[in-house]
Amino acid sequence: MYENKVDVISGIISINNLLSIDIFKDCYYIGSAKTYNNIVKSITVMDVKDIVNWLHCGDVVLISRFMQTELSEEFIDNLGKKKIACIISKKMFIEYISDDIKSRLDKYSIPVILLNDLLSFSEVILAIQNKIIDIQTKNIVENQEFQISTINYLSQNDLTKSLCETVHDLTGINIAIADNNYQIIDYSKTNSINIDFIDSTSIDTKNPIIIKNSLNSKKRYCYIVKDFNNNPYIMIPDSYSNNNDKFYTIIDYKNQLSSQTISQIEIIETIFFMRRKISNQFEKSNMYYRSIIFYDLLNLQLNDNFSRETIGYSLKQSIGDFYYILSISFNDIAFTKNIKNFKIFNEALDSENLSANNIIFLYNNYWIVMVNRNIGSINNYANIINIILKKLFKTNHTIGVSELHTCWTLDEAYEESIFSLNYIHNNHLKNNIYFYKSFNILQILLDKDANINNLYLKELYNNYIKPILIYDKSKKTNLYETLSTFFSNNLSYKNTSEALFIHVNTLRARIKNIESITGIDFNNIDSIINIKMAQLAFEAGTMNEFLYNSKI
């Protein structure tokens, strides 16, 4: 189920606002005049039949092929109960909207907007996103307490200046801004603050100093901090953010915190908070847009080079011929959806010079890495990604890796990577990374969700693996190692004996011993398949439970 949504965080967005967007101007609008005022809260794409289970009040639902099969009166009744804002589809599906369907839609005030058939949902989402951002930006600017100062800042001719540098030009105040980890993130080039050496250990957070000259009703406080040369500064937490996302304004200790200075600092806080909020929303919108693009990639039709080029243009990165897909899953869904965490991962790939060979997405509660085949060994590349994730985050993760696929069959690659993830989770493997190519004939033991047939698996263990392990332990032999090496060398007596550094006759004696213990015959294809499956399953770790219970 495609769960990503874009939420309208401020302002009122109505259907009427959507209709003013260029791509909507030649649309067919099916609905009464009163539906123009329907409020839009979020957007979602219908990619499963039971989409209603994931809908909420105010949703815009984008429907394509399901217009042909699912647009029933019962379906509309369910949409009405959810109080969705509207349906957006394409003109080619107008024939499926009968008079009865129109009447049903009108009953719940659900309009249908039919757009040009050539438009992709990516383009529709992007256009709506831009409209939402336009309205949000306007509302944020208009509603800020210090509107005049904000406009002055935003209207500066030199847009390359930092906020602190612009503030210095406007007010003469030398300041710096630090993030929640006390790292300097903005400063003026003319700043007298030693920006490189704020000593976080000097901050006494348990004993804040109350600011008596605050002009608003909020209780304000500050801390005295020092650099490593013991120079003191005043650090003031912002009054807007929560504790996990606070920023701090830093000013020279020699400055007096007069009412005028406090007022100017509050203006700075307002501007910085607004700018960061808009920036975060742009990042969120961009990530959502990219997830829509990934959905389009999964639905790319064979030899549809026009769509391929269009998607590449949207990503500002051409789509290659062959890719692996790595799907990354975290135990904490909230962690996965956190744009900040995803951004940290992306920046880490950049710093390791890994970005040139991949395209990353946040899709369906997974981090997706599309890896171009020119990276060389996918095993090495996936292990590097694994190491990076372990260094960056404490949250446990797993990685499923597909086989190599053409760009036209990325949907198969995605399914393989998710199947590999499910295999790790369902069978509680110790390894947190699994390659689809490792399954081989093991797939015979698995259902579509990568759950293993434990009854058959136990039978394989008891018949083939357990007797050999017991024999090895009691006789202090190495029959299992011999068996594994024999299969690794494609049942070649010559190559296996050389690998084990034993005479070929010694090897033949060991193989006869294995046949005697397990009752198999290496001249019988059925016997070979059974013991090979048992050996693969054992080495994949799926028999650990039986091994532990056997106490061998």
Short mmCIF file of N, CA and C in Angstrom, two decimals, residues 102-217:
data_model
loop_
_atom_site.label_atom_id
_atom_site.label_comp_id
_atom_site.label_asym_id
_atom_site.label_seq_id
_atom_site.Cartn_x
_atom_site.Cartn_y
_atom_site.Cartn_z
N LYS A 102 -22.67 9.61 -10.58
CA LYS A 102 -22.65 11.06 -10.36
C LYS A 102 -23.59 11.44 -9.22
N SER A 103 -24.76 10.83 -9.22
CA SER A 103 -25.75 11.11 -8.17
C SER A 103 -25.21 10.71 -6.80
N ARG A 104 -24.54 9.57 -6.78
CA ARG A 104 -23.98 9.09 -5.51
C ARG A 104 -22.87 10.02 -5.02
N LEU A 105 -22.04 10.45 -5.94
CA LEU A 105 -20.96 11.38 -5.60
C LEU A 105 -21.51 12.69 -5.08
N ASP A 106 -22.59 13.17 -5.73
CA ASP A 106 -23.20 14.44 -5.32
C ASP A 106 -23.80 14.33 -3.92
N LYS A 107 -24.29 13.14 -3.58
CA LYS A 107 -24.87 12.92 -2.25
C LYS A 107 -23.85 13.21 -1.15
N TYR A 108 -22.60 12.87 -1.42
CA TYR A 108 -21.54 13.06 -0.41
C TYR A 108 -20.67 14.29 -0.71
N SER A 109 -21.08 15.09 -1.71
CA SER A 109 -20.31 16.29 -2.09
C SER A 109 -18.87 15.93 -2.44
N ILE A 110 -18.72 14.87 -3.23
CA ILE A 110 -17.39 14.45 -3.68
C ILE A 110 -17.27 14.78 -5.17
N PRO A 111 -16.53 15.80 -5.54
CA PRO A 111 -16.35 16.10 -6.95
C PRO A 111 -15.30 15.19 -7.58
N VAL A 112 -15.38 15.07 -8.90
CA VAL A 112 -14.36 14.34 -9.65
C VAL A 112 -13.72 15.30 -10.64
N ILE A 113 -12.39 15.36 -10.63
CA ILE A 113 -11.65 16.22 -11.54
C ILE A 113 -10.90 15.32 -12.51
N LEU A 114 -11.22 15.45 -13.79
CA LEU A 114 -10.59 14.63 -14.83
C LEU A 114 -9.58 15.48 -15.60
N LEU A 115 -8.32 15.04 -15.59
CA LEU A 115 -7.23 15.80 -16.19
C LEU A 115 -6.80 15.19 -17.51
N ASN A 116 -5.90 15.90 -18.18
CA ASN A 116 -5.36 15.44 -19.45
C ASN A 116 -4.75 14.05 -19.30
N ASP A 117 -5.02 13.15 -20.26
CA ASP A 117 -4.55 11.78 -20.18
C ASP A 117 -3.03 11.67 -20.17
N LEU A 118 -2.34 12.66 -20.74
CA LEU A 118 -0.89 12.58 -20.85
C LEU A 118 -0.16 12.97 -19.57
N LEU A 119 -0.89 13.56 -18.63
CA LEU A 119 -0.26 13.96 -17.38
C LEU A 119 0.02 12.75 -16.50
N SER A 120 1.22 12.70 -15.92
CA SER A 120 1.53 11.65 -14.94
C SER A 120 1.12 12.14 -13.56
N PHE A 121 0.90 11.21 -12.66
CA PHE A 121 0.56 11.59 -11.27
C PHE A 121 1.70 12.35 -10.62
N SER A 122 2.93 12.09 -11.07
CA SER A 122 4.07 12.85 -10.53
C SER A 122 3.91 14.33 -10.83
N GLU A 123 3.49 14.64 -12.06
CA GLU A 123 3.29 16.04 -12.44
C GLU A 123 2.14 16.66 -11.65
N VAL A 124 1.08 15.88 -11.44
CA VAL A 124 -0.07 16.39 -10.68
C VAL A 124 0.34 16.69 -9.24
N ILE A 125 1.04 15.73 -8.63
CA ILE A 125 1.49 15.93 -7.25
C ILE A 125 2.39 17.15 -7.14
N LEU A 126 3.32 17.28 -8.07
CA LEU A 126 4.26 18.41 -8.03
C LEU A 126 3.51 19.73 -8.14
N ALA A 127 2.53 19.79 -9.05
CA ALA A 127 1.77 21.03 -9.24
C ALA A 127 0.98 21.39 -7.98
N ILE A 128 0.35 20.38 -7.36
CA ILE A 128 -0.40 20.62 -6.13
C ILE A 128 0.54 21.03 -5.01
N GLN A 129 1.70 20.35 -4.95
CA GLN A 129 2.70 20.69 -3.94
C GLN A 129 3.11 22.15 -4.05
N ASN A 130 3.39 22.58 -5.26
CA ASN A 130 3.81 23.97 -5.46
C ASN A 130 2.71 24.94 -5.03
N LYS A 131 1.47 24.59 -5.30
CA LYS A 131 0.36 25.45 -4.90
C LYS A 131 0.25 25.51 -3.38
N ILE A 132 0.36 24.33 -2.74
CA ILE A 132 0.28 24.28 -1.28
C ILE A 132 1.40 25.11 -0.65
N ILE A 133 2.60 24.95 -1.19
CA ILE A 133 3.74 25.69 -0.64
C ILE A 133 3.56 27.19 -0.83
N ASP A 134 3.03 27.57 -2.00
CA ASP A 134 2.77 28.99 -2.24
C ASP A 134 1.83 29.57 -1.19
N ILE A 135 0.74 28.84 -0.93
CA ILE A 135 -0.25 29.33 0.04
C ILE A 135 0.31 29.31 1.45
N GLN A 136 1.03 28.23 1.78
CA GLN A 136 1.63 28.15 3.11
C GLN A 136 2.62 29.29 3.34
N THR A 137 3.45 29.53 2.36
CA THR A 137 4.44 30.60 2.49
C THR A 137 3.77 31.94 2.71
N LYS A 138 2.72 32.17 1.95
CA LYS A 138 1.99 33.44 2.09
C LYS A 138 1.40 33.57 3.49
N ASN A 139 0.78 32.49 3.98
CA ASN A 139 0.15 32.54 5.31
C ASN A 139 1.17 32.71 6.42
N ILE A 140 2.31 31.98 6.30
CA ILE A 140 3.34 32.10 7.32
C ILE A 140 3.88 33.51 7.40
N VAL A 141 4.16 34.09 6.23
CA VAL A 141 4.71 35.45 6.19
C VAL A 141 3.71 36.45 6.77
N GLU A 142 2.43 36.30 6.38
CA GLU A 142 1.41 37.25 6.83
C GLU A 142 1.14 37.15 8.32
N ASN A 143 1.29 35.95 8.90
CA ASN A 143 0.91 35.75 10.30
C ASN A 143 2.03 35.96 11.30
N GLN A 144 3.23 36.19 10.86
CA GLN A 144 4.32 36.38 11.80
C GLN A 144 4.20 37.72 12.53
N GLU A 145 4.57 37.69 13.83
CA GLU A 145 4.45 38.87 14.68
C GLU A 145 5.31 40.02 14.18
N PHE A 146 6.46 39.70 13.61
CA PHE A 146 7.38 40.75 13.17
C PHE A 146 7.43 40.79 11.64
N GLN A 147 6.29 41.11 11.08
CA GLN A 147 6.13 41.05 9.62
C GLN A 147 7.09 41.98 8.89
N ILE A 148 7.23 43.17 9.37
CA ILE A 148 8.05 44.16 8.66
C ILE A 148 9.50 43.71 8.58
N SER A 149 10.03 43.20 9.72
CA SER A 149 11.42 42.75 9.73
C SER A 149 11.61 41.54 8.82
N THR A 150 10.60 40.66 8.78
CA THR A 150 10.68 39.49 7.91
C THR A 150 10.74 39.91 6.45
N ILE A 151 9.88 40.84 6.08
CA ILE A 151 9.86 41.32 4.69
C ILE A 151 11.20 41.97 4.34
N ASN A 152 11.74 42.73 5.29
CA ASN A 152 13.04 43.36 5.05
C ASN A 152 14.11 42.31 4.78
N TYR A 153 14.06 41.24 5.55
CA TYR A 153 15.05 40.18 5.37
C TYR A 153 14.88 39.48 4.03
N LEU A 154 13.65 39.11 3.72
CA LEU A 154 13.39 38.36 2.49
C LEU A 154 13.59 39.18 1.23
N SER A 155 13.56 40.51 1.37
CA SER A 155 13.67 41.37 0.19
C SER A 155 15.08 41.90 -0.03
N GLN A 156 16.06 41.35 0.70
CA GLN A 156 17.44 41.80 0.51
C GLN A 156 17.90 41.50 -0.91
N ASN A 157 18.69 42.41 -1.46
CA ASN A 157 19.19 42.21 -2.81
C ASN A 157 20.19 41.05 -2.88
N ASP A 158 21.04 40.95 -1.84
CA ASP A 158 22.05 39.90 -1.82
C ASP A 158 21.50 38.68 -1.10
N LEU A 159 20.93 37.75 -1.85
CA LEU A 159 20.28 36.59 -1.26
C LEU A 159 21.28 35.54 -0.77
N THR A 160 22.58 35.74 -1.08
CA THR A 160 23.57 34.77 -0.63
C THR A 160 23.99 35.02 0.80
N LYS A 161 23.60 36.14 1.37
CA LYS A 161 23.98 36.44 2.75
C LYS A 161 23.28 35.51 3.73
N SER A 162 23.99 35.20 4.82
CA SER A 162 23.37 34.44 5.89
C SER A 162 22.40 35.35 6.63
N LEU A 163 21.52 34.73 7.41
CA LEU A 163 20.57 35.51 8.21
C LEU A 163 21.31 36.41 9.19
N CYS A 164 22.33 35.86 9.87
CA CYS A 164 23.06 36.65 10.87
C CYS A 164 23.78 37.83 10.24
N GLU A 165 24.31 37.63 9.03
CA GLU A 165 24.99 38.73 8.35
C GLU A 165 24.00 39.82 7.95
N THR A 166 22.83 39.39 7.50
CA THR A 166 21.80 40.37 7.13
C THR A 166 21.33 41.14 8.36
N VAL A 167 21.15 40.40 9.47
CA VAL A 167 20.74 41.05 10.72
C VAL A 167 21.78 42.08 11.16
N HIS A 168 23.06 41.75 10.99
CA HIS A 168 24.11 42.71 11.35
C HIS A 168 23.99 43.97 10.52
N ASP A 169 23.72 43.81 9.22
CA ASP A 169 23.56 44.98 8.36
C ASP A 169 22.37 45.83 8.78
N LEU A 170 21.28 45.16 9.24
CA LEU A 170 20.06 45.87 9.60
C LEU A 170 20.13 46.50 11.00
N THR A 171 20.76 45.79 11.94
CA THR A 171 20.68 46.19 13.35
C THR A 171 22.02 46.51 13.99
N GLY A 172 23.10 46.03 13.37
CA GLY A 172 24.42 46.24 13.97
C GLY A 172 24.76 45.21 15.03
N ILE A 173 23.88 44.22 15.26
CA ILE A 173 24.14 43.20 16.28
C ILE A 173 24.97 42.07 15.68
N ASN A 174 26.03 41.69 16.40
CA ASN A 174 26.82 40.52 16.02
C ASN A 174 26.27 39.30 16.73
N ILE A 175 25.78 38.34 15.98
CA ILE A 175 25.21 37.14 16.59
C ILE A 175 25.66 35.90 15.83
N ALA A 176 25.40 34.75 16.43
CA ALA A 176 25.52 33.45 15.76
C ALA A 176 24.32 32.62 16.18
N ILE A 177 24.00 31.59 15.40
CA ILE A 177 22.90 30.69 15.74
C ILE A 177 23.45 29.27 15.81
N ALA A 178 23.13 28.56 16.89
CA ALA A 178 23.58 27.17 17.09
C ALA A 178 22.38 26.24 17.09
N ASP A 179 22.60 25.00 16.68
CA ASP A 179 21.51 24.02 16.68
C ASP A 179 21.39 23.35 18.05
N ASN A 180 20.55 22.32 18.12
CA ASN A 180 20.27 21.67 19.40
C ASN A 180 21.50 20.98 20.00
N ASN A 181 22.51 20.70 19.15
CA ASN A 181 23.75 20.09 19.62
C ASN A 181 24.85 21.13 19.84
N TYR A 182 24.45 22.39 19.83
CA TYR A 182 25.35 23.53 20.07
C TYR A 182 26.38 23.70 18.96
N GLN A 183 26.04 23.20 17.76
CA GLN A 183 26.90 23.42 16.60
C GLN A 183 26.47 24.69 15.88
N ILE A 184 27.43 25.56 15.54
CA ILE A 184 27.10 26.82 14.87
C ILE A 184 26.59 26.53 13.47
N ILE A 185 25.41 27.05 13.13
CA ILE A 185 24.82 26.80 11.81
C ILE A 185 24.61 28.08 11.01
N ASP A 186 24.76 29.25 11.64
CA ASP A 186 24.64 30.52 10.93
C ASP A 186 25.42 31.58 11.71
N TYR A 187 26.10 32.45 11.00
CA TYR A 187 26.86 33.50 11.66
C TYR A 187 27.18 34.60 10.66
N SER A 188 27.60 35.74 11.18
CA SER A 188 28.00 36.86 10.34
C SER A 188 29.50 36.83 10.13
N LYS A 189 29.93 37.18 8.92
CA LYS A 189 31.36 37.23 8.64
C LYS A 189 32.07 38.29 9.48
N THR A 190 31.31 39.27 9.92
CA THR A 190 31.88 40.33 10.75
C THR A 190 31.75 40.00 12.23
N ASN A 191 31.36 38.76 12.54
CA ASN A 191 31.07 38.37 13.92
C ASN A 191 32.32 38.38 14.79
N SER A 192 32.19 38.93 15.98
CA SER A 192 33.29 38.91 16.94
C SER A 192 33.28 37.63 17.77
N ILE A 193 32.24 36.78 17.59
CA ILE A 193 32.16 35.52 18.34
C ILE A 193 33.13 34.51 17.75
N ASN A 194 33.88 33.84 18.61
CA ASN A 194 34.79 32.80 18.18
C ASN A 194 33.96 31.56 17.84
N ILE A 195 33.46 31.51 16.62
CA ILE A 195 32.41 30.56 16.26
C ILE A 195 32.86 29.11 16.26
N ASP A 196 34.15 28.87 16.17
CA ASP A 196 34.62 27.49 16.06
C ASP A 196 34.76 26.78 17.39
N PHE A 197 34.69 27.51 18.49
CA PHE A 197 35.07 26.90 19.75
C PHE A 197 34.09 27.18 20.88
N ILE A 198 32.79 26.92 20.65
CA ILE A 198 31.84 26.99 21.76
C ILE A 198 31.95 25.69 22.55
N ASP A 199 32.24 25.80 23.83
CA ASP A 199 32.47 24.64 24.68
C ASP A 199 31.15 24.21 25.32
N SER A 200 30.58 23.11 24.82
CA SER A 200 29.27 22.66 25.32
C SER A 200 29.34 22.24 26.78
N THR A 201 30.53 21.86 27.26
CA THR A 201 30.66 21.45 28.66
C THR A 201 30.53 22.63 29.62
N SER A 202 30.62 23.84 29.08
CA SER A 202 30.52 25.03 29.95
C SER A 202 29.07 25.45 30.18
N ILE A 203 28.11 24.76 29.54
CA ILE A 203 26.71 25.17 29.63
C ILE A 203 26.07 24.53 30.86
N ASP A 204 25.63 25.36 31.77
CA ASP A 204 24.95 24.87 32.98
C ASP A 204 23.45 24.90 32.75
N THR A 205 22.92 23.84 32.13
CA THR A 205 21.50 23.82 31.75
C THR A 205 20.57 23.74 32.95
N LYS A 206 21.11 23.34 34.12
CA LYS A 206 20.27 23.21 35.30
C LYS A 206 20.01 24.56 35.99
N ASN A 207 20.78 25.55 35.61
CA ASN A 207 20.64 26.86 36.27
C ASN A 207 20.51 27.98 35.23
N PRO A 208 19.37 28.02 34.54
CA PRO A 208 19.17 29.09 33.55
C PRO A 208 19.00 30.45 34.22
N ILE A 209 19.33 31.49 33.46
CA ILE A 209 19.19 32.86 33.95
C ILE A 209 17.93 33.46 33.35
N ILE A 210 17.04 33.95 34.20
CA ILE A 210 15.78 34.55 33.72
C ILE A 210 16.07 35.89 33.06
N ILE A 211 15.46 36.11 31.88
CA ILE A 211 15.58 37.40 31.19
C ILE A 211 14.42 38.28 31.62
N LYS A 212 14.74 39.39 32.22
CA LYS A 212 13.71 40.26 32.78
C LYS A 212 13.13 41.23 31.77
N ASN A 213 13.82 41.40 30.64
CA ASN A 213 13.39 42.44 29.71
C ASN A 213 12.66 41.90 28.48
N SER A 214 12.14 40.68 28.58
CA SER A 214 11.39 40.13 27.45
C SER A 214 10.11 40.94 27.24
N LEU A 215 9.83 41.27 25.97
CA LEU A 215 8.69 42.13 25.66
C LEU A 215 7.39 41.35 25.48
N ASN A 216 7.47 40.04 25.27
CA ASN A 216 6.23 39.28 25.13
C ASN A 216 5.91 38.57 26.43
N SER A 217 4.82 37.86 26.43
CA SER A 217 4.34 37.24 27.66
C SER A 217 5.05 35.93 27.99
#
